[in-house]
Structure formats: C-alpha cells, structure tokens
PDB file of C-alpha atoms in Angstrom:
ATOM      1  CA  MET O 630     -35.817  53.851   9.260  1.00 49.00           C
ATOM      2  CA  LYS O 631     -35.948  49.804   8.458  1.00 47.00           C
ATOM      3  CA  ASN O 632     -38.968  48.341   9.027  1.00 49.00           C
ATOM      4  CA  SER O 633     -39.551  46.661  11.912  1.00 46.00           C
ATOM      5  CA  SER O 634     -40.780  43.544  10.336  1.00 45.00           C
ATOM      6  CA  ASP O 635     -38.137  43.540   7.977  1.00 47.00           C
ATOM      7  CA  THR O 636     -35.705  43.046  11.230  1.00 44.00           C
ATOM      8  CA  SER O 637     -38.111  40.974  13.250  1.00 42.00           C
ATOM      9  CA  VAL O 638     -37.506  38.109   8.977  1.00 42.00           C
ATOM     10  CA  LEU O 639     -33.966  38.848   9.746  1.00 40.00           C
ATOM     11  CA  THR O 640     -33.754  37.493  13.202  1.00 43.00           C
ATOM     12  CA  ASP O 641     -36.185  34.404  12.407  1.00 44.00           C
ATOM     13  CA  ALA O 642     -33.890  32.931  10.104  1.00 45.00           C
ATOM     14  CA  GLY O 643     -30.360  31.569   9.699  1.00 48.00           C
ATOM     15  CA  PRO O 644     -27.459  33.908   8.166  1.00 47.00           C
ATOM     16  CA  ALA O 645     -28.368  34.761   4.037  1.00 47.00           C
ATOM     17  CA  THR O 646     -30.507  30.965   4.202  1.00 47.00           C
ATOM     18  CA  GLY O 647     -34.337  32.157   5.237  1.00 48.00           C
ATOM     19  CA  LEU O 648     -34.044  29.209   6.042  1.00 46.00           C
ATOM     20  CA  PRO O 649     -35.436  28.984  10.201  1.00 50.00           C
ATOM     21  CA  ALA O 650     -32.065  29.510  13.153  1.00 50.00           C
ATOM     22  CA  ASP O 651     -33.236  25.990  14.153  1.00 48.00           C
ATOM     23  CA  ARG O 652     -32.486  24.378  10.249  1.00 46.00           C
ATOM     24  CA  LYS O 653     -28.996  24.317   8.472  1.00 49.00           C
ATOM     25  CA  PRO O 654     -28.711  23.918   5.110  1.00 47.00           C
ATOM     26  CA  SER O 655     -28.563  20.231   3.873  1.00 50.00           C
ATOM     27  CA  GLN O 656     -24.681  20.306   2.672  1.00 67.00           C
ATOM     28  CA  LYS O 657     -24.315  18.538  -1.273  1.00 87.00           C
ATOM     29  CA  TRP O 658     -22.411  15.650  -1.679  1.00 90.00           C
ATOM     30  CA  ASN O 659     -20.567  14.798  -5.177  1.00 88.00           C
ATOM     31  CA  THR O 660     -22.091  11.799  -5.739  1.00 89.00           C
ATOM     32  CA  LYS O 661     -21.777  12.856  -9.926  1.00 90.00           C
ATOM     33  CA  ASN O 662     -21.280   8.845 -11.440  1.00 90.00           C
ATOM     34  CA  LEU O 663     -21.089   7.433  -8.511  1.00 92.00           C
ATOM     35  CA  GLY O 664     -20.660   3.853  -9.298  1.00 92.00           C
ATOM     36  CA  ALA O 665     -18.792   4.248 -11.827  1.00 94.00           C
ATOM     37  CA  ARG O 666     -16.113   5.962  -9.992  1.00 94.00           C
ATOM     38  CA  LEU O 667     -16.329   2.913  -7.555  1.00 94.00           C
ATOM     39  CA  GLY O 668     -15.551   0.929 -10.436  1.00 95.00           C
ATOM     40  CA  ALA O 669     -12.540   3.326 -11.361  1.00 95.00           C
ATOM     41  CA  ASP O 670     -11.187   2.127  -8.093  1.00 95.00           C
ATOM     42  CA  ALA O 671     -11.491  -1.164  -9.100  1.00 96.00           C
ATOM     43  CA  VAL O 672     -10.781  -0.876 -12.439  1.00 96.00           C
ATOM     44  CA  SER O 673      -7.265   1.234 -10.392  1.00 96.00           C
ATOM     45  CA  ALA O 674      -6.452  -1.263  -7.922  1.00 96.00           C
ATOM     46  CA  ALA O 675      -7.016  -4.489 -10.277  1.00 96.00           C
ATOM     47  CA  CYS O 676      -4.782  -3.385 -13.806  1.00 95.00           C
ATOM     48  CA  ALA O 677      -1.565  -2.447 -10.965  1.00 94.00           C
ATOM     49  CA  ALA O 678      -1.946  -5.835  -8.296  1.00 95.00           C
ATOM     50  CA  SER O 679      -1.288  -7.899 -11.363  1.00 94.00           C
ATOM     51  CA  MET O 680       1.299  -5.275 -12.750  1.00 93.00           C
ATOM     52  CA  ILE O 681       3.392  -6.437  -9.832  1.00 93.00           C
ATOM     53  CA  ALA O 682       2.423 -10.201  -9.174  1.00 94.00           C
ATOM     54  CA  PRO O 683       4.782 -12.038 -10.045  1.00 94.00           C
ATOM     55  CA  LEU O 684       8.140 -10.486  -9.705  1.00 92.00           C
ATOM     56  CA  ILE O 685       7.146  -9.840  -6.112  1.00 93.00           C
ATOM     57  CA  SER O 686       5.702 -13.193  -5.471  1.00 94.00           C
ATOM     58  CA  ILE O 687       9.351 -14.810  -6.113  1.00 94.00           C
ATOM     59  CA  ILE O 688      10.939 -12.332  -4.491  1.00 91.00           C
ATOM     60  CA  ASP O 689       8.949 -12.815  -1.854  1.00 91.00           C
ATOM     61  CA  ARG O 690       9.189 -16.567  -2.061  1.00 92.00           C
ATOM     62  CA  SER O 691      13.449 -15.944  -1.956  1.00 91.00           C
ATOM     63  CA  ILE O 692      13.246 -14.021   1.360  1.00 86.00           C
ATOM     64  CA  MET O 693      11.352 -16.274   3.180  1.00 87.00           C
ATOM     65  CA  GLU O 694      13.899 -19.653   2.040  1.00 89.00           C
ATOM     66  CA  ASN O 695      16.601 -17.251   2.832  1.00 86.00           C
ATOM     67  CA  ALA O 696      15.041 -17.084   5.873  1.00 81.00           C
ATOM     68  CA  SER O 697      14.957 -20.056   6.792  1.00 82.00           C
ATOM     69  CA  GLY O 698      17.728 -21.511   5.648  1.00 83.00           C
ATOM     70  CA  ARG O 699      16.279 -23.463   2.690  1.00 86.00           C
ATOM     71  CA  SER O 700      18.238 -22.299  -0.290  1.00 88.00           C
ATOM     72  CA  THR O 701      19.850 -18.813  -0.883  1.00 89.00           C
ATOM     73  CA  LEU O 702      18.259 -16.262  -1.661  1.00 88.00           C
ATOM     74  CA  GLY O 703      20.636 -15.855  -5.070  1.00 90.00           C
ATOM     75  CA  ALA O 704      19.373 -19.910  -6.178  1.00 93.00           C
ATOM     76  CA  SER O 705      15.848 -19.199  -5.528  1.00 93.00           C
ATOM     77  CA  LEU O 706      15.396 -16.906  -7.711  1.00 93.00           C
ATOM     78  CA  LYS O 707      17.104 -18.108 -10.497  1.00 94.00           C
ATOM     79  CA  THR O 708      14.752 -21.307 -10.062  1.00 94.00           C
ATOM     80  CA  SER O 709      12.263 -19.087 -10.480  1.00 94.00           C
ATOM     81  CA  PHE O 710      13.207 -17.250 -12.396  1.00 94.00           C
ATOM     82  CA  ARG O 711      14.629 -19.567 -15.104  1.00 95.00           C
ATOM     83  CA  THR O 712      10.660 -21.045 -14.352  1.00 94.00           C
ATOM     84  CA  LEU O 713       8.771 -18.429 -14.836  1.00 94.00           C
ATOM     85  CA  LEU O 714      10.561 -17.874 -18.774  1.00 94.00           C
ATOM     86  CA  SER O 715      10.032 -22.003 -19.592  1.00 95.00           C
ATOM     87  CA  ARG O 716       6.421 -22.267 -17.887  1.00 94.00           C
ATOM     88  CA  PRO O 717       5.309 -18.617 -17.535  1.00 94.00           C
ATOM     89  CA  HIS O 718       1.962 -20.783 -16.798  1.00 93.00           C
ATOM     90  CA  THR O 719       2.561 -22.878 -13.124  1.00 93.00           C
ATOM     91  CA  VAL O 720       3.958 -18.552 -11.279  1.00 92.00           C
ATOM     92  CA  LEU O 721       1.461 -16.525 -12.690  1.00 93.00           C
ATOM     93  CA  PHE O 722      -1.377 -18.920 -12.052  1.00 94.00           C
ATOM     94  CA  SER O 723      -0.137 -20.441  -9.139  1.00 94.00           C
ATOM     95  CA  LYS O 724      -1.275 -19.364  -5.346  1.00 95.00           C
ATOM     96  CA  PRO O 725       2.355 -17.378  -4.109  1.00 94.00           C
ATOM     97  CA  VAL O 726       1.398 -14.585  -7.605  1.00 96.00           C
ATOM     98  CA  ALA O 727      -2.679 -15.394  -5.908  1.00 96.00           C
ATOM     99  CA  LEU O 728      -1.580 -14.345  -3.008  1.00 96.00           C
ATOM    100  CA  ILE O 729       0.325 -11.543  -3.644  1.00 95.00           C
ATOM    101  CA  PHE O 730      -2.828  -9.761  -5.905  1.00 96.00           C
ATOM    102  CA  MET O 731      -4.997 -10.576  -2.896  1.00 96.00           C
ATOM    103  CA  LEU O 732      -2.717  -8.553  -0.845  1.00 94.00           C
ATOM    104  CA  TYR O 733      -1.907  -6.026  -3.004  1.00 92.00           C
ATOM    105  CA  GLY O 734      -5.090  -5.261  -5.198  1.00 95.00           C
ATOM    106  CA  GLY O 735      -7.178  -4.820  -1.320  1.00 95.00           C
ATOM    107  CA  THR O 736      -4.756  -2.468   0.108  1.00 91.00           C
ATOM    108  CA  TYR O 737      -4.820  -0.441  -2.581  1.00 93.00           C
ATOM    109  CA  LEU O 738      -8.754  -1.389  -3.120  1.00 95.00           C
ATOM    110  CA  THR O 739      -9.270  -0.282   0.479  1.00 94.00           C
ATOM    111  CA  ALA O 740      -7.601   3.245  -0.189  1.00 92.00           C
ATOM    112  CA  ASN O 741      -9.064   4.329  -3.619  1.00 95.00           C
ATOM    113  CA  THR O 742     -12.946   3.615  -2.208  1.00 95.00           C
ATOM    114  CA  LEU O 743     -11.843   5.893   0.733  1.00 93.00           C
ATOM    115  CA  ASP O 744     -10.892   8.508  -1.342  1.00 93.00           C
ATOM    116  CA  THR O 745     -14.288   8.589  -3.479  1.00 94.00           C
ATOM    117  CA  ALA O 746     -15.566   8.725  -0.364  1.00 93.00           C
ATOM    118  CA  PHE O 747     -14.477  11.760   0.313  1.00 92.00           C
ATOM    119  CA  SER O 748     -14.472  12.704  -2.832  1.00 92.00           C
ATOM    120  CA  THR O 749     -18.728  12.437  -2.624  1.00 93.00           C
ATOM    121  CA  ALA O 750     -19.621  13.242   1.339  1.00 91.00           C
ATOM    122  CA  GLN O 751     -17.065  16.539   1.041  1.00 89.00           C
ATOM    123  CA  ASN O 752     -18.171  17.218  -2.183  1.00 89.00           C
ATOM    124  CA  ARG O 753     -14.851  17.366  -3.726  1.00 91.00           C
ATOM    125  CA  PRO O 754     -13.866  16.565  -7.698  1.00 90.00           C
ATOM    126  CA  ALA O 755     -13.719  13.050  -8.518  1.00 90.00           C
ATOM    127  CA  THR O 756     -10.145  12.712  -8.631  1.00 90.00           C
ATOM    128  CA  TYR O 757      -9.286  14.066  -4.589  1.00 90.00           C
ATOM    129  CA  VAL O 758      -6.717  12.213  -3.452  1.00 88.00           C
ATOM    130  CA  SER O 759      -7.258  12.016   0.639  1.00 85.00           C
ATOM    131  CA  THR O 760      -3.381  12.005   3.563  1.00 76.00           C
ATOM    132  CA  GLY O 761      -4.963  12.084   6.698  1.00 77.00           C
ATOM    133  CA  THR O 762      -6.020   9.645   9.440  1.00 82.00           C
ATOM    134  CA  ALA O 763      -7.721   8.139   8.638  1.00 86.00           C
ATOM    135  CA  LYS O 764      -6.722   7.005   5.269  1.00 84.00           C
ATOM    136  CA  PHE O 765      -3.899   5.814   7.238  1.00 81.00           C
ATOM    137  CA  ALA O 766      -5.781   3.915   9.354  1.00 86.00           C
ATOM    138  CA  SER O 767      -8.337   1.651   6.958  1.00 89.00           C
ATOM    139  CA  SER O 768      -4.442   1.053   4.136  1.00 84.00           C
ATOM    140  CA  SER O 769      -2.826  -0.582   7.369  1.00 82.00           C
ATOM    141  CA  ALA O 770      -6.124  -2.412   7.878  1.00 89.00           C
ATOM    142  CA  ALA O 771      -6.285  -3.625   5.259  1.00 90.00           C
ATOM    143  CA  ASN O 772      -2.509  -5.137   4.437  1.00 84.00           C
ATOM    144  CA  VAL O 773      -1.423  -6.380   7.446  1.00 84.00           C
ATOM    145  CA  GLY O 774      -4.556  -8.591   8.385  1.00 89.00           C
ATOM    146  CA  LEU O 775      -3.873  -9.594   4.554  1.00 92.00           C
ATOM    147  CA  CYS O 776      -0.466  -9.805   4.548  1.00 87.00           C
ATOM    148  CA  ILE O 777      -0.313 -11.483   7.518  1.00 84.00           C
ATOM    149  CA  TYR O 778      -2.630 -13.532   6.218  1.00 90.00           C
ATOM    150  CA  LYS O 779       0.259 -13.932   2.954  1.00 91.00           C
ATOM    151  CA  ASP O 780       3.183 -13.932   5.441  1.00 85.00           C
ATOM    152  CA  SER O 781       1.630 -17.029   7.237  1.00 84.00           C
ATOM    153  CA  VAL O 782       1.702 -19.117   4.259  1.00 89.00           C
ATOM    154  CA  TYR O 783       4.572 -18.177   2.885  1.00 89.00           C
ATOM    155  CA  ALA O 784       5.940 -18.802   5.795  1.00 83.00           C
ATOM    156  CA  ARG O 785       4.486 -22.690   5.706  1.00 84.00           C
ATOM    157  CA  LEU O 786       4.482 -22.808   2.072  1.00 87.00           C
ATOM    158  CA  PHE O 787       8.278 -22.371   2.197  1.00 87.00           C
ATOM    159  CA  GLY O 788       9.120 -22.236   5.967  1.00 77.00           C
ATOM    160  CA  PRO O 789      12.284 -25.379   7.012  1.00 73.00           C
ATOM    161  CA  GLY O 790      10.897 -29.372   6.603  1.00 67.00           C
ATOM    162  CA  GLY O 791       8.683 -30.756   8.942  1.00 64.00           C
ATOM    163  CA  PRO O 792       4.590 -30.147   9.677  1.00 69.00           C
ATOM    164  CA  PRO O 793       2.995 -26.964   8.973  1.00 69.00           C
ATOM    165  CA  ARG O 794       3.023 -25.291  12.457  1.00 74.00           C
ATOM    166  CA  PRO O 795       0.685 -22.480  13.638  1.00 79.00           C
ATOM    167  CA  VAL O 796       2.958 -18.742  13.794  1.00 80.00           C
ATOM    168  CA  GLY O 797       2.772 -17.749  17.233  1.00 85.00           C
ATOM    169  CA  VAL O 798       0.976 -14.226  18.391  1.00 89.00           C
ATOM    170  CA  PRO O 799       5.158 -12.204  18.115  1.00 91.00           C
ATOM    171  CA  THR O 800       5.582 -13.119  15.005  1.00 88.00           C
ATOM    172  CA  TYR O 801       2.054 -11.779  13.499  1.00 87.00           C
ATOM    173  CA  ALA O 802       2.334  -8.668  15.400  1.00 91.00           C
ATOM    174  CA  LEU O 803       5.838  -7.493  14.239  1.00 92.00           C
ATOM    175  CA  PHE O 804       4.565  -8.063  10.909  1.00 87.00           C
ATOM    176  CA  ALA O 805       1.965  -5.749  11.782  1.00 87.00           C
ATOM    177  CA  LEU O 806       3.676  -2.782  12.794  1.00 91.00           C
ATOM    178  CA  ARG O 807       5.501  -4.060   9.784  1.00 88.00           C
ATOM    179  CA  ASP O 808       3.319  -3.226   7.699  1.00 85.00           C
ATOM    180  CA  CYS O 809       2.022  -0.119   9.137  1.00 87.00           C
ATOM    181  CA  LEU O 810       4.937   1.984   8.456  1.00 90.00           C
ATOM    182  CA  THR O 811       5.890   0.674   5.403  1.00 85.00           C
ATOM    183  CA  ILE O 812       1.794   1.383   4.298  1.00 81.00           C
ATOM    184  CA  PHE O 813       2.388   5.329   5.951  1.00 88.00           C
ATOM    185  CA  ALA O 814       5.720   5.548   3.783  1.00 88.00           C
ATOM    186  CA  SER O 815       3.371   5.182   0.268  1.00 81.00           C
ATOM    187  CA  PHE O 816       0.189   5.542   0.270  1.00 78.00           C
ATOM    188  CA  ASN O 817       0.253   8.915   2.909  1.00 83.00           C
ATOM    189  CA  VAL O 818       3.854  10.312   2.845  1.00 88.00           C
ATOM    190  CA  PRO O 819       3.654  10.010  -0.679  1.00 86.00           C
ATOM    191  CA  PRO O 820       1.718  13.455  -0.879  1.00 85.00           C
ATOM    192  CA  LEU O 821       3.178  15.348   1.677  1.00 87.00           C
ATOM    193  CA  LEU O 822       6.176  14.743   0.412  1.00 90.00           C
ATOM    194  CA  GLY O 823       5.267  15.660  -3.449  1.00 88.00           C
ATOM    195  CA  PRO O 824       5.113  18.580  -2.989  1.00 89.00           C
ATOM    196  CA  VAL O 825       8.273  19.562  -1.316  1.00 90.00           C
ATOM    197  CA  ILE O 826      10.409  18.160  -3.278  1.00 90.00           C
ATOM    198  CA  SER O 827       8.798  19.651  -6.784  1.00 88.00           C
ATOM    199  CA  GLU O 828       9.876  23.129  -5.011  1.00 87.00           C
ATOM    200  CA  ARG O 829      13.495  22.129  -5.249  1.00 85.00           C
ATOM    201  CA  LEU O 830      13.455  20.565  -9.276  1.00 84.00           C
ATOM    202  CA  GLY O 831      14.407  22.626 -11.686  1.00 81.00           C
ATOM    203  CA  ALA O 832      11.154  23.840 -14.348  1.00 80.00           C
ATOM    204  CA  GLU O 833      12.221  21.794 -16.975  1.00 79.00           C
ATOM    205  CA  MET O 834      12.482  18.968 -14.310  1.00 81.00           C
ATOM    206  CA  ARG O 835       8.996  19.233 -13.304  1.00 79.00           C
ATOM    207  CA  GLU O 836       8.249  18.916 -17.071  1.00 78.00           C
ATOM    208  CA  ARG O 837       9.993  15.032 -16.987  1.00 81.00           C
ATOM    209  CA  VAL O 838       8.721  13.544 -12.817  1.00 83.00           C
ATOM    210  CA  ARG O 839       6.110  15.089 -10.944  1.00 83.00           C
ATOM    211  CA  GLY O 840       7.369  15.307  -7.047  1.00 86.00           C
ATOM    212  CA  GLU O 841       4.361  13.071  -6.245  1.00 83.00           C
ATOM    213  CA  THR O 842       5.973  10.661  -8.165  1.00 83.00           C
ATOM    214  CA  ILE O 843       9.323  11.038  -7.320  1.00 88.00           C
ATOM    215  CA  ALA O 844       8.198  10.392  -3.753  1.00 89.00           C
ATOM    216  CA  GLN O 845       6.307   7.499  -4.646  1.00 84.00           C
ATOM    217  CA  PHE O 846       8.963   5.773  -4.962  1.00 85.00           C
ATOM    218  CA  ALA O 847      12.348   7.361  -2.243  1.00 89.00           C
ATOM    219  CA  ALA O 848       9.172   7.155   0.557  1.00 90.00           C
ATOM    220  CA  PRO O 849       8.936   3.069   1.024  1.00 88.00           C
ATOM    221  CA  ALA O 850      11.761   2.198  -0.819  1.00 89.00           C
ATOM    222  CA  ALA O 851      13.557   4.063   2.841  1.00 91.00           C
ATOM    223  CA  VAL O 852      11.266   3.314   4.262  1.00 92.00           C
ATOM    224  CA  GLN O 853      12.865  -0.698   4.773  1.00 92.00           C
ATOM    225  CA  LEU O 854      15.552   0.240   6.446  1.00 92.00           C
ATOM    226  CA  PHE O 855      13.882   0.212   9.901  1.00 92.00           C
ATOM    227  CA  SER O 856      11.269  -2.649   8.756  1.00 93.00           C
ATOM    228  CA  THR O 857      14.028  -5.011   7.498  1.00 93.00           C
ATOM    229  CA  PRO O 858      15.534  -6.001  10.878  1.00 94.00           C
ATOM    230  CA  ILE O 859      11.618  -6.687  12.323  1.00 94.00           C
ATOM    231  CA  HIS O 860      10.909  -8.260   9.076  1.00 90.00           C
ATOM    232  CA  LEU O 861      13.946 -10.712  10.373  1.00 91.00           C
ATOM    233  CA  LEU O 862      12.533 -10.627  13.994  1.00 92.00           C
ATOM    234  CA  GLY O 863       9.503 -12.222  12.657  1.00 90.00           C
ATOM    235  CA  LEU O 864      10.826 -14.899  10.581  1.00 86.00           C
ATOM    236  CA  ASP O 865      12.856 -16.340  12.901  1.00 88.00           C
ATOM    237  CA  LEU O 866      10.731 -16.250  16.362  1.00 89.00           C
ATOM    238  CA  TYR O 867       8.448 -18.864  13.686  1.00 84.00           C
ATOM    239  CA  ASN O 868      11.649 -21.216  12.395  1.00 82.00           C
ATOM    240  CA  ARG O 869      13.193 -20.857  15.366  1.00 83.00           C
ATOM    241  CA  PRO O 870      11.195 -21.097  18.588  1.00 82.00           C
ATOM    242  CA  ALA O 871      13.965 -21.453  21.361  1.00 77.00           C
ATOM    243  CA  GLY O 872      16.312 -20.245  19.023  1.00 72.00           C
ATOM    244  CA  ALA O 873      19.126 -17.712  20.114  1.00 75.00           C
ATOM    245  CA  ASP O 874      21.405 -15.015  19.259  1.00 83.00           C
ATOM    246  CA  ARG O 875      18.859 -13.396  17.344  1.00 88.00           C
ATOM    247  CA  TRP O 876      20.364 -10.069  16.089  1.00 88.00           C
ATOM    248  CA  ALA O 877      23.003 -12.348  15.423  1.00 88.00           C
ATOM    249  CA  LEU O 878      21.511 -13.881  12.029  1.00 85.00           C
ATOM    250  CA  ILE O 879      19.543 -10.996  11.616  1.00 89.00           C
ATOM    251  CA  ARG O 880      22.680  -8.967  11.722  1.00 89.00           C
ATOM    252  CA  LYS O 881      24.168 -11.594   8.889  1.00 87.00           C
ATOM    253  CA  ASN O 882      20.790 -11.490   6.748  1.00 87.00           C
ATOM    254  CA  TRP O 883      19.731  -7.673   6.748  1.00 90.00           C
ATOM    255  CA  LEU O 884      21.895  -5.965   4.172  1.00 90.00           C
ATOM    256  CA  ILE O 885      20.950  -8.753   0.818  1.00 89.00           C
ATOM    257  CA  SER O 886      17.485  -9.019   2.786  1.00 88.00           C
ATOM    258  CA  CYS O 887      17.048  -5.027   2.436  1.00 92.00           C
ATOM    259  CA  ALA O 888      18.353  -5.101  -0.403  1.00 90.00           C
ATOM    260  CA  ALA O 889      15.609  -7.221  -1.690  1.00 87.00           C
ATOM    261  CA  ARG O 890      12.826  -6.105   0.042  1.00 87.00           C
ATOM    262  CA  ILE O 891      12.981  -2.220  -0.996  1.00 90.00           C
ATOM    263  CA  CYS O 892      12.838  -4.057  -4.920  1.00 85.00           C
ATOM    264  CA  ARG O 893       9.419  -5.767  -3.362  1.00 81.00           C
ATOM    265  CA  ILE O 894       8.695  -2.381  -2.297  1.00 82.00           C
ATOM    266  CA  VAL O 895       9.624  -0.744  -5.408  1.00 81.00           C
ATOM    267  CA  PRO O 896       7.547  -2.061  -7.626  1.00 82.00           C
ATOM    268  CA  ALA O 897       4.505  -3.220  -5.082  1.00 79.00           C
ATOM    269  CA  PHE O 898       3.977   1.069  -4.288  1.00 73.00           C
ATOM    270  CA  GLY O 899       6.060   2.610  -5.556  1.00 75.00           C
ATOM    271  CA  LEU O 900       5.542   1.275  -9.705  1.00 84.00           C
ATOM    272  CA  GLY O 901       2.028  -0.632  -8.788  1.00 87.00           C
ATOM    273  CA  GLY O 902       1.534   2.395  -6.592  1.00 83.00           C
ATOM    274  CA  THR O 903       2.304   5.642  -9.574  1.00 85.00           C
ATOM    275  CA  VAL O 904       0.109   2.702 -11.690  1.00 91.00           C
ATOM    276  CA  ASN O 905      -2.807   2.813  -9.516  1.00 92.00           C
ATOM    277  CA  MET O 906      -2.234   6.683  -9.102  1.00 90.00           C
ATOM    278  CA  LYS O 907      -3.098   7.086 -12.517  1.00 91.00           C
ATOM    279  CA  VAL O 908      -4.917   5.162 -13.987  1.00 95.00           C
ATOM    280  CA  ARG O 909      -6.952   6.250 -11.728  1.00 95.00           C
ATOM    281  CA  ARG O 910      -6.764   9.813 -11.652  1.00 93.00           C
ATOM    282  CA  ASN O 911      -7.366   9.147 -15.404  1.00 94.00           C
ATOM    283  CA  LEU O 912     -10.331   7.711 -16.039  1.00 95.00           C
ATOM    284  CA  MET O 913     -11.417   9.944 -12.948  1.00 94.00           C
ATOM    285  CA  GLU O 914     -10.328  13.065 -14.973  1.00 93.00           C
ATOM    286  CA  LYS O 915     -13.175  10.889 -17.374  1.00 91.00           C
ATOM    287  CA  LEU O 916     -15.714  10.910 -14.698  1.00 89.00           C
ATOM    288  CA  ALA O 917     -15.486  14.715 -13.322  1.00 76.00           C
TER     289      ALA O 917
END
C-alpha cells in the first residue's frame, strides 16, 4: 500500500520533473559556437554572391536595355562581355555589380541567419535548414526590398534616354510580386521537392547528385515562365508611362526575356543557392 505522503508529493509536482506544477522546465537552446555560426552564415552568403554578381549584372543590364529599346539583348551582352574580358576591373568593381552583390548577399544572409536562429531556439543541429512561412516571409522581405532598390537604379542607368524619372508604385508592386514568386521557388520549394526527386532517382544516380540540388536549379528556373511577363509589364510601365498595347510588347519580348531570366536565375538561386547551401553546411558541420 502506497504512503499518503508520497501521493501528496506527486500531486504537488509536475509530471516527472520534480518542479511545482505552476513552473515549466526551461527550454534548452543550442548556443554552441553561436558567434562562429553567424560568421559562417555571412561567409557562405558572401561566397555565393561574389561568384554570381558579375554575370547577373551583365544579364540584368541586357534585359533592361532591350526592354527600353536602348539596345538589343544580344548587342548589350556582347558589349558587356567584351568589356569584362578587356577591362575586367571596370566591371567587377562597378556600381551595377555591387548592387547585385548587395541583393543576393543580403538575401542569402537573411535565409542563413534565420536557419541559425531556429536551430538555436529549437535546440536543433547547427546544419538545420528551415522551410516554413517565416523563412519565406523574411527572405521575401529582404529580397523584395533590395531588388526593388536595385531595379530602380538599373532602370535609371539603363532605361530610355532623357532625365531620370521616379519609379511608380505599380512598377514597384509588380517587381515585388515577381520577387515573391522567385523566393518561394528558390528557398521553400527545393527542401520539399528534393526528397521527392531523390526517391525517383536510381541508387547510382543518387550517389552522384542529390535531389535537393536538382530542385535548387529546376524550381527557380521553372517559375520564370510565370514571373517574366510580370517583370516586363513593370518595366514597360516605367519606360512608357502612357504606352498602349502593352501586352503585344510583352508577348514580343516574353520568350527571349524568359530565356535571359532563366540564365540569370540559374546562377542566382541555382548555382548561388547551391554554393551557399554547401558552404554553410560544411562550415556548420565543423562547428557542430
């Protein structure tokens, strides 16, 4: 027969904690090497952004000049690549390249630090990668804000001749919608789609490439089919405030602009996203 004093002890305490019922055990945080982990987040973002910034800057300039009628896409690409080969310092240390580095470095850094925040607060491994709404919202906010600023500067640098004009609210809104689509496809879709792709790969293929890597390239590229018309409409509203028959112009430029945007998105969120992911994972494994 149990002692009544034992029963009273169990009644006054939380289950299996030895604490009073009105007190909850404190949640343990994973703060091991937290400063170094935040540094790894920044290094990963900088490595990825510096690798892709020159190429994306050249492609963005060609799209802007083609949409404004200032130059054809091919002629703009040829001129930029010729300058890159003959005078690389004038391209690598230019304002357009710095803006691209700021854009993607800031986007990667936001996603990385959010993963570190979750791994710390939820006591998960340092290599943890989140996929939820918080990551989409924070990455979108960083990318949209930085990209709108970048595009407004590019529109003034490479738009039609004449004095620079302010970028209107409708153009900003369309750019924001375009970027939200790209961010969702770049940060939220690959971790969800990757395991599905891996299940459908043969054992030999899985040893060569991860499903998440394939998804990291495929998802951002595929979404450009839908985001390119939004991008072109935003540019046309800036280039031709009182323009007519906008959809005819968008249809005319859709295919070549979509191809160009896929060529910029694959390095930006395919190659860049993969470099950021792998550099961060390798650094975090050493700090775990």
